[in-house]
Structures are given as structure tokens and as C-alpha cells.
N, CA and C atoms as an extended XYZ file, in Angstrom:
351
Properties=species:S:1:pos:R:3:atomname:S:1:resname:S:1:resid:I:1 pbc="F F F"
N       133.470      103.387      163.678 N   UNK     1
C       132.245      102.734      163.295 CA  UNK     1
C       131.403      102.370      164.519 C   UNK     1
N       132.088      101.701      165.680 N   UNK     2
C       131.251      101.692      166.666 CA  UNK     2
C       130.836      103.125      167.376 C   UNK     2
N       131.207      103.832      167.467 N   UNK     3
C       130.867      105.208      167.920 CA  UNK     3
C       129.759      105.447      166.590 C   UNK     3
N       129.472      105.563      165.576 N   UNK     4
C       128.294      105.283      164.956 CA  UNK     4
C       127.320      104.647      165.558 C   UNK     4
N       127.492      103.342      165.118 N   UNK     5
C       126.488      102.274      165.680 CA  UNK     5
C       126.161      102.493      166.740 C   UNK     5
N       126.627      102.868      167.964 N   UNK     6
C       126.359      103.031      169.382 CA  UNK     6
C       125.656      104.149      169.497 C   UNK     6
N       126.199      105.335      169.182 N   UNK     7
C       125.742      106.998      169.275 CA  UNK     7
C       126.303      107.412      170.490 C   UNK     7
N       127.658      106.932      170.475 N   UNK     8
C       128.394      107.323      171.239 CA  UNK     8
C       129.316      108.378      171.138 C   UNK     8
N       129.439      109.669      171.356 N   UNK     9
C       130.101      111.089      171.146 CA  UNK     9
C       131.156      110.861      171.839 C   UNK     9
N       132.426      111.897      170.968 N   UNK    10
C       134.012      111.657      171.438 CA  UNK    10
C       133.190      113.025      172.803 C   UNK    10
N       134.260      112.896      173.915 N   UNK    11
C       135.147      112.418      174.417 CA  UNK    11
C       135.104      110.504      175.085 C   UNK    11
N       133.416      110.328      174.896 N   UNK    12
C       132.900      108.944      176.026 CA  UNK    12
C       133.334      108.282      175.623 C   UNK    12
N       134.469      107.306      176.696 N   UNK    13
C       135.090      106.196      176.341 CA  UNK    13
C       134.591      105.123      176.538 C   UNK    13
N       133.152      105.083      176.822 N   UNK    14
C       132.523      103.997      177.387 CA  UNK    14
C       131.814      104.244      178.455 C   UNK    14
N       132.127      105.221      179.370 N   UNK    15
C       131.719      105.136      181.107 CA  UNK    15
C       131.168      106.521      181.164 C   UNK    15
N       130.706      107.252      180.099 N   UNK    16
C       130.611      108.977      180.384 CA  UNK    16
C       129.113      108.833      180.370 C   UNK    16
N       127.949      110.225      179.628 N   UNK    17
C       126.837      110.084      179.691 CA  UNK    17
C       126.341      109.956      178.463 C   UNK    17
N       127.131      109.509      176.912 N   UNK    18
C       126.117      109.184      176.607 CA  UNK    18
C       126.341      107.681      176.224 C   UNK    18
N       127.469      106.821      177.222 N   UNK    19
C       127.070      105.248      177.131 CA  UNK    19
C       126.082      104.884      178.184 C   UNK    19
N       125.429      105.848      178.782 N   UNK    20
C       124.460      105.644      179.947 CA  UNK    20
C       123.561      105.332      179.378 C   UNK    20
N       123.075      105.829      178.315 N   UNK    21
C       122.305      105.472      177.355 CA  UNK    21
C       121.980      104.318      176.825 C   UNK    21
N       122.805      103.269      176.570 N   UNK    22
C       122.856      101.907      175.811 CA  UNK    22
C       122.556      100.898      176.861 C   UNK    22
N       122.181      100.289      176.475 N   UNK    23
C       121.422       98.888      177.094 CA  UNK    23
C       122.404       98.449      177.518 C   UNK    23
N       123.059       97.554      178.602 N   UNK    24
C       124.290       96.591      178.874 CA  UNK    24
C       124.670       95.975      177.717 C   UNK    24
N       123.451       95.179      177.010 N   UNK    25
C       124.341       94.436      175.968 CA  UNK    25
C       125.121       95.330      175.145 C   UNK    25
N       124.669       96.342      174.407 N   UNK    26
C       125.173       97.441      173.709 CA  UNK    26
C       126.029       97.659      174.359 C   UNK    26
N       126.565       97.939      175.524 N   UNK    27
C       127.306       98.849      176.478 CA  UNK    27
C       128.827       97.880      176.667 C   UNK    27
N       128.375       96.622      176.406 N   UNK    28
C       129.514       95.468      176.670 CA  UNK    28
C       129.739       95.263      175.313 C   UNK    28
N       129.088       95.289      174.230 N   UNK    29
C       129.681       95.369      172.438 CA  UNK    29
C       130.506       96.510      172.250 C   UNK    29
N       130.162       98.092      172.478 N   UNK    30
C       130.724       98.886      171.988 CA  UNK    30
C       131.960       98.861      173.068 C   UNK    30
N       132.034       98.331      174.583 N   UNK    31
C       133.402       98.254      174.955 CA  UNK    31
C       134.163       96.980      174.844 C   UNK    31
N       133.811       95.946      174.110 N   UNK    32
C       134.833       95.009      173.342 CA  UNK    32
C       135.405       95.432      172.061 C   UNK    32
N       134.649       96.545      171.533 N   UNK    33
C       135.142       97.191      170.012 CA  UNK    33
C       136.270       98.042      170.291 C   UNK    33
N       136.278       98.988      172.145 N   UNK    34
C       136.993       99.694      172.164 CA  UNK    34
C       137.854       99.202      172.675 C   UNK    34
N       137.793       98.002      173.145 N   UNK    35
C       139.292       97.696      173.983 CA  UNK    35
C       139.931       97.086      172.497 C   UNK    35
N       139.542       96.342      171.825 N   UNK    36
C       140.573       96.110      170.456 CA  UNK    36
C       141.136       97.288      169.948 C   UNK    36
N       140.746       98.653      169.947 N   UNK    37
C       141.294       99.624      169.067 CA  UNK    37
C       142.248      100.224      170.053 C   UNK    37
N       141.904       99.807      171.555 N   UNK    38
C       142.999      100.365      172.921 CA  UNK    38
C       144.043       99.650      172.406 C   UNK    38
N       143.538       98.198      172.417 N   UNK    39
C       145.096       96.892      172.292 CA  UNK    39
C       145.988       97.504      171.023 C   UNK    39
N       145.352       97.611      169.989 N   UNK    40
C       146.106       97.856      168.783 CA  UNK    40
C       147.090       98.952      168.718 C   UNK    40
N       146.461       99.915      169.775 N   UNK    41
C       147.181      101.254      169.826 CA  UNK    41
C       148.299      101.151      170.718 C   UNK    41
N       148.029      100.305      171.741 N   UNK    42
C       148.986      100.003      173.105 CA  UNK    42
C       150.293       99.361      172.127 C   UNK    42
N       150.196       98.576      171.334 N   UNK    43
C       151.147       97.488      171.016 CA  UNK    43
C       151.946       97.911      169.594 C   UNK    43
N       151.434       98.827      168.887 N   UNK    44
C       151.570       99.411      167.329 CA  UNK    44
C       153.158       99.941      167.621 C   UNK    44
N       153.303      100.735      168.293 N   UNK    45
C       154.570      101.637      168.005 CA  UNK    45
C       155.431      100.634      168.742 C   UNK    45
N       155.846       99.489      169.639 N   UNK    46
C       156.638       98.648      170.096 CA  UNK    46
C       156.807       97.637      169.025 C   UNK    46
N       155.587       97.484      167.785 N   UNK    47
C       155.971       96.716      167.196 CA  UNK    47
C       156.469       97.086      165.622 C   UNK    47
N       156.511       98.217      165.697 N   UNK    48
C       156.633       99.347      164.163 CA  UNK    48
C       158.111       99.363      164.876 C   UNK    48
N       158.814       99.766      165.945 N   UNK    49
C       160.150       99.673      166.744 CA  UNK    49
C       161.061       98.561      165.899 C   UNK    49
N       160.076       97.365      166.518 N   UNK    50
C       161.094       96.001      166.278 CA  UNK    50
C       160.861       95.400      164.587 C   UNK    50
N       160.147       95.449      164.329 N   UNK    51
C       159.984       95.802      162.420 CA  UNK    51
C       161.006       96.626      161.598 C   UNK    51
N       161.212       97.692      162.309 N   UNK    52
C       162.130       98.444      161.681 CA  UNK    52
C       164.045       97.743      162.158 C   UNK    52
N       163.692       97.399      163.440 N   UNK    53
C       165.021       97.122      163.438 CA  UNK    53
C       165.523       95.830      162.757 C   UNK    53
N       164.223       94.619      163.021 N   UNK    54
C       164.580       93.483      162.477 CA  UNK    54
C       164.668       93.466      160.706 C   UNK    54
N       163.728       94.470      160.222 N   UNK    55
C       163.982       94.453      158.400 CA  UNK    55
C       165.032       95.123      158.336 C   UNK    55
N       165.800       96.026      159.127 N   UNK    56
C       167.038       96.348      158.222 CA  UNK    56
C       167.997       95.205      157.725 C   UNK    56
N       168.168       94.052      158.359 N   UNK    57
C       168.739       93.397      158.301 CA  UNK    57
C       168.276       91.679      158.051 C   UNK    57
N       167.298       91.704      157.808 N   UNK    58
C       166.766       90.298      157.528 CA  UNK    58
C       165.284       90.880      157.513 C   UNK    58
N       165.007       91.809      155.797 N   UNK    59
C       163.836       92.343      155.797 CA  UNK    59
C       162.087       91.210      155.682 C   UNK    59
N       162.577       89.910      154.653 N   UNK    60
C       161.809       89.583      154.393 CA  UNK    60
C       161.265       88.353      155.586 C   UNK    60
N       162.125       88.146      156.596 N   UNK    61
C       162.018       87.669      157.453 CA  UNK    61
C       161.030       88.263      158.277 C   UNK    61
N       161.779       89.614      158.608 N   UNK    62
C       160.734       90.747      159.402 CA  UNK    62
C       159.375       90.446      158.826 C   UNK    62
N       159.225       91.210      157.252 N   UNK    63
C       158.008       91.234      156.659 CA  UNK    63
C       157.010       90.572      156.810 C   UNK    63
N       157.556       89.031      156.464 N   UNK    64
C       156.358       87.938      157.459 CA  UNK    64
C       156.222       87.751      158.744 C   UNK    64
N       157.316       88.401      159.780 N   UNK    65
C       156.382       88.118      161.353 CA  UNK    65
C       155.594       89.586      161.354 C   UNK    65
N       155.512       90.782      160.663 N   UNK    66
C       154.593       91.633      160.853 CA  UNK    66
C       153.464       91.596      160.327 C   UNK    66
N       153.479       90.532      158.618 N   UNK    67
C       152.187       90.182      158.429 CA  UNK    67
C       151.676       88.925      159.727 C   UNK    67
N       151.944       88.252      159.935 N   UNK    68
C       151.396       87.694      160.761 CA  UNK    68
C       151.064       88.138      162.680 C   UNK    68
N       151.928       89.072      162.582 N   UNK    69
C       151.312       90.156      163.804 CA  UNK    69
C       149.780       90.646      163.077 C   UNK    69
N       149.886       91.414      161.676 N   UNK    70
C       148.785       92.164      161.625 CA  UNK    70
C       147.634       90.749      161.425 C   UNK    70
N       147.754       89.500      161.130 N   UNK    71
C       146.690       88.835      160.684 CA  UNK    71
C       146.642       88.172      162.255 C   UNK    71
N       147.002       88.272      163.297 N   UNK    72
C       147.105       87.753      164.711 CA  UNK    72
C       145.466       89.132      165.319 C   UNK    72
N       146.285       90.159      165.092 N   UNK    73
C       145.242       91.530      165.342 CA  UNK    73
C       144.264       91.460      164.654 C   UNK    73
N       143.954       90.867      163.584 N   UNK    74
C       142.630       90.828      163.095 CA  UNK    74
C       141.974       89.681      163.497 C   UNK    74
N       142.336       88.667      163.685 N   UNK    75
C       141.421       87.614      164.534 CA  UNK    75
C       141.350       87.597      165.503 C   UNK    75
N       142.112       88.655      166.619 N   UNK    76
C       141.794       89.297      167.954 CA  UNK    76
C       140.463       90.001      168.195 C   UNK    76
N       140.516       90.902      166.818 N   UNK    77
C       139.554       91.893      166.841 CA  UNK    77
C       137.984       91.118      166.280 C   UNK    77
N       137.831       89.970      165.516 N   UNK    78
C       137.254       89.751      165.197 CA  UNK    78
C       136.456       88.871      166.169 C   UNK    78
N       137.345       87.811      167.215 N   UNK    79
C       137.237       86.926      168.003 CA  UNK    79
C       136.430       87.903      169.497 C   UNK    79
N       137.370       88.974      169.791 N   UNK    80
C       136.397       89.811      170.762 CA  UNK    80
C       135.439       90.356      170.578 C   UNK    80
N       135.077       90.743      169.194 N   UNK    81
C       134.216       91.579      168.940 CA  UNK    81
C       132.648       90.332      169.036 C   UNK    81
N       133.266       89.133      168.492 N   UNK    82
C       132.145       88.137      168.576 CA  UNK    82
C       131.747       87.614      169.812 C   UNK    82
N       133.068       87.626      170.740 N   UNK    83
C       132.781       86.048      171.887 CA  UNK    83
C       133.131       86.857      173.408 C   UNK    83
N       133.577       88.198      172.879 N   UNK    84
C       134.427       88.826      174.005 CA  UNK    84
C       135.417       88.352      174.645 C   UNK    84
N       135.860       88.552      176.136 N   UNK    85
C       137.559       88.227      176.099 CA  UNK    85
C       137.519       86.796      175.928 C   UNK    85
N       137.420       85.882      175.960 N   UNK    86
C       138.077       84.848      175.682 CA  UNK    86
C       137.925       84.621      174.041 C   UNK    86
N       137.226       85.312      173.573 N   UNK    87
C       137.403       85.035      172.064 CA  UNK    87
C       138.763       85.626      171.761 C   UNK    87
N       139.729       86.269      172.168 N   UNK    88
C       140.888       87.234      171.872 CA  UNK    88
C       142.165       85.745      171.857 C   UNK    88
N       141.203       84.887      172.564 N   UNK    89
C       142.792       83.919      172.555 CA  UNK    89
C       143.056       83.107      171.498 C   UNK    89
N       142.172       83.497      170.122 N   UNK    90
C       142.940       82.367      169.055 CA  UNK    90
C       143.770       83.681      168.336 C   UNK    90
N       143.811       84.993      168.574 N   UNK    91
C       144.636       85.646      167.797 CA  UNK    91
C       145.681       86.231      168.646 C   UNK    91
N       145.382       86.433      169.644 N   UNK    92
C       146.390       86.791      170.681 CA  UNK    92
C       147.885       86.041      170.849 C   UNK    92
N       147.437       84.848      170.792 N   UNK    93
C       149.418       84.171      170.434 CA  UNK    93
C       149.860       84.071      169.073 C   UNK    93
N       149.218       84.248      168.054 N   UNK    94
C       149.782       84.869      167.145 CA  UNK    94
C       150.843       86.023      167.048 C   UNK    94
N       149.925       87.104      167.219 N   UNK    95
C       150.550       88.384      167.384 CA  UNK    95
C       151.773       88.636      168.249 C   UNK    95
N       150.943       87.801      169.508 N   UNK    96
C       152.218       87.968      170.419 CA  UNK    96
C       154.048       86.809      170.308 C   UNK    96
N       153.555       85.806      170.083 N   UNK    97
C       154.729       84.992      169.047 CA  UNK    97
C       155.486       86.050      167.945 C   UNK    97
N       155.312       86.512      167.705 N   UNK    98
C       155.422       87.499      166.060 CA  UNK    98
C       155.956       88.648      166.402 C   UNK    98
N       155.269       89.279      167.698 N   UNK    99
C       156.289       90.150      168.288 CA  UNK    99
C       157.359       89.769      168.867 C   UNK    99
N       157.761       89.088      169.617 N   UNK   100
C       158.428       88.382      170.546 CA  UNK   100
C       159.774       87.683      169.383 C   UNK   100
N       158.806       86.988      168.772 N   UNK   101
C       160.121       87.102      166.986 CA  UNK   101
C       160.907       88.039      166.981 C   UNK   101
N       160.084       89.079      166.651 N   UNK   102
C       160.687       90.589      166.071 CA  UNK   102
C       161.593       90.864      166.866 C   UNK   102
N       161.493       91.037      168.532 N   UNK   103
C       162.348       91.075      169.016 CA  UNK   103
C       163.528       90.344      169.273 C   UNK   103
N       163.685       89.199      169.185 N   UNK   104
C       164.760       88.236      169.445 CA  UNK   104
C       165.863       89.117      167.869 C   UNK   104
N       164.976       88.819      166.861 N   UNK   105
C       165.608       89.240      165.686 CA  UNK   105
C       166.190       90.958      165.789 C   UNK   105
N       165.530       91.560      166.329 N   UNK   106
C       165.778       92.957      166.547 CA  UNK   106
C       167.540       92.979      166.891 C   UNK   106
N       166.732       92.062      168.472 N   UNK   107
C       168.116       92.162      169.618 CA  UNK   107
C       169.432       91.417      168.853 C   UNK   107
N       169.080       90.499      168.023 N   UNK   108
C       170.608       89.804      167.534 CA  UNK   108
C       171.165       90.569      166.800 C   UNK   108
N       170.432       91.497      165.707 N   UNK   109
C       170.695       92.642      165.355 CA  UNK   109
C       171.712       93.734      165.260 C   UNK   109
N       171.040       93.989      166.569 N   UNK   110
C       171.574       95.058      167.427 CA  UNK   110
C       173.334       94.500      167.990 C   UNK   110
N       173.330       93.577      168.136 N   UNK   111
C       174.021       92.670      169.240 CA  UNK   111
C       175.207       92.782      168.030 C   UNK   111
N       174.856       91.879      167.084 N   UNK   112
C       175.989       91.537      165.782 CA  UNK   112
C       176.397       92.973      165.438 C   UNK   112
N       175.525       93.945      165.466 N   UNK   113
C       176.302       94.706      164.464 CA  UNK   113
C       177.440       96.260      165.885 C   UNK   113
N       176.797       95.819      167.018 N   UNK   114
C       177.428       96.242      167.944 CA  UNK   114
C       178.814       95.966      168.376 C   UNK   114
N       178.385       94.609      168.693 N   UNK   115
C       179.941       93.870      168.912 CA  UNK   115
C       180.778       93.595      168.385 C   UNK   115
N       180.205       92.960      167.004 N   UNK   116
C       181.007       92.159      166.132 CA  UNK   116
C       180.994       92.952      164.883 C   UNK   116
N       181.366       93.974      164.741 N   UNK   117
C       181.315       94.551      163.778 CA  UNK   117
C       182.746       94.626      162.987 C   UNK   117
């Protein structure tokens, strides 16, 4: 959608020729839109990882720290897209709490059904 709004053509990630085009303000909106869809992508498969390991075994537990990862990422995205980076910090410890869950839960997991099996 921002590559719409902007008229920004794939491959330009922001810095090519046709964000040369956009005004700074434009130029600093459509790259707060893209660094949320960078973050989401950076963090998705580490946290689809620990989701899977923590629901095998304490699914509904899992279930709610990944809804609250995904509702952490949407007030990230919503907070940068409005205020830029410092707007990212009322959803950012969400998400990141929630991952950091996942993992503890992952690792005990792993741990119990390793050792103590």
C-alpha cells in the first residue's frame, strides 16, 4: 500500500530513483512504513520457531503470547507509522516480552522432554 501511495516501483527500497522523487516528508513516511514490514519480516520466522515449539506442549499458553506478539506488531506498526521511531515503543515491549515468553517456554520444553523423559 505504501508503494502505492508513494509511487514507489519494486526494486526501490527507499534510497533508489524513484524515492528521489518524494518530498522528505513523503520520503521519511514511506520509510517508517518500510522499516515496520523489514521488523515484521526480521522477527516472523524466530517467532513462528518458538510458537511451534512452545504449543506443542502448553498450546493455549503459546496461543496467547503469539496473540499478543501479533497485537504488540500492530501497535508498533501503527505507533511508527504515526510518530516514527519513538512511537514503536508502546508496542515494541509487548512483542518483545511475548517472544522472550515463547522462548523460556520453548527452552523448558525442549529441556523436560530431553532430559527427563
Amino acid at each position: 500500500m505504501a508503494r502505492k501511495k508513494y509511487k514507489v516501483a519494486y526494486p526501490d527500497n527507499g534510497g533508489g530513483r524513484f524515492s528521489d522523487k518524494l518530498s522528505d516528508k513523503e520520503w521519511i513516511e514511506f520509510n517508517n512504513i518500510k522499516r515496520v514490514s523489514d521488523n515484521y519480516s526480521e522477527s516472523v520466522g524466530m517467532v513462528l520457531t518458538m510458537l511451534l515449539c512452545a504449543g506443542l506442549f502448553q498450546p493455549i499458553l503459546a496461543a496467547s503470547l503469539g496473540g499478543a506478539f501479533i497485537l504488540g506488531k500492530i501497535i508498533y506498526g501503527y505507533g511508527y507509522k504515526a510518530w516514527g521511531p519513538k512511537g514503536r515503543m508502546f508496542g515494541a515491549p509487548i512483542s518483545a516480552l511475548s517472544f522472550f515468553a515463547l522462548t523460556i517456554i520453548a527452552g523448558y520444553n525442549a529441556a523436560l522432554t530431553t532430559f527427563f523423559a
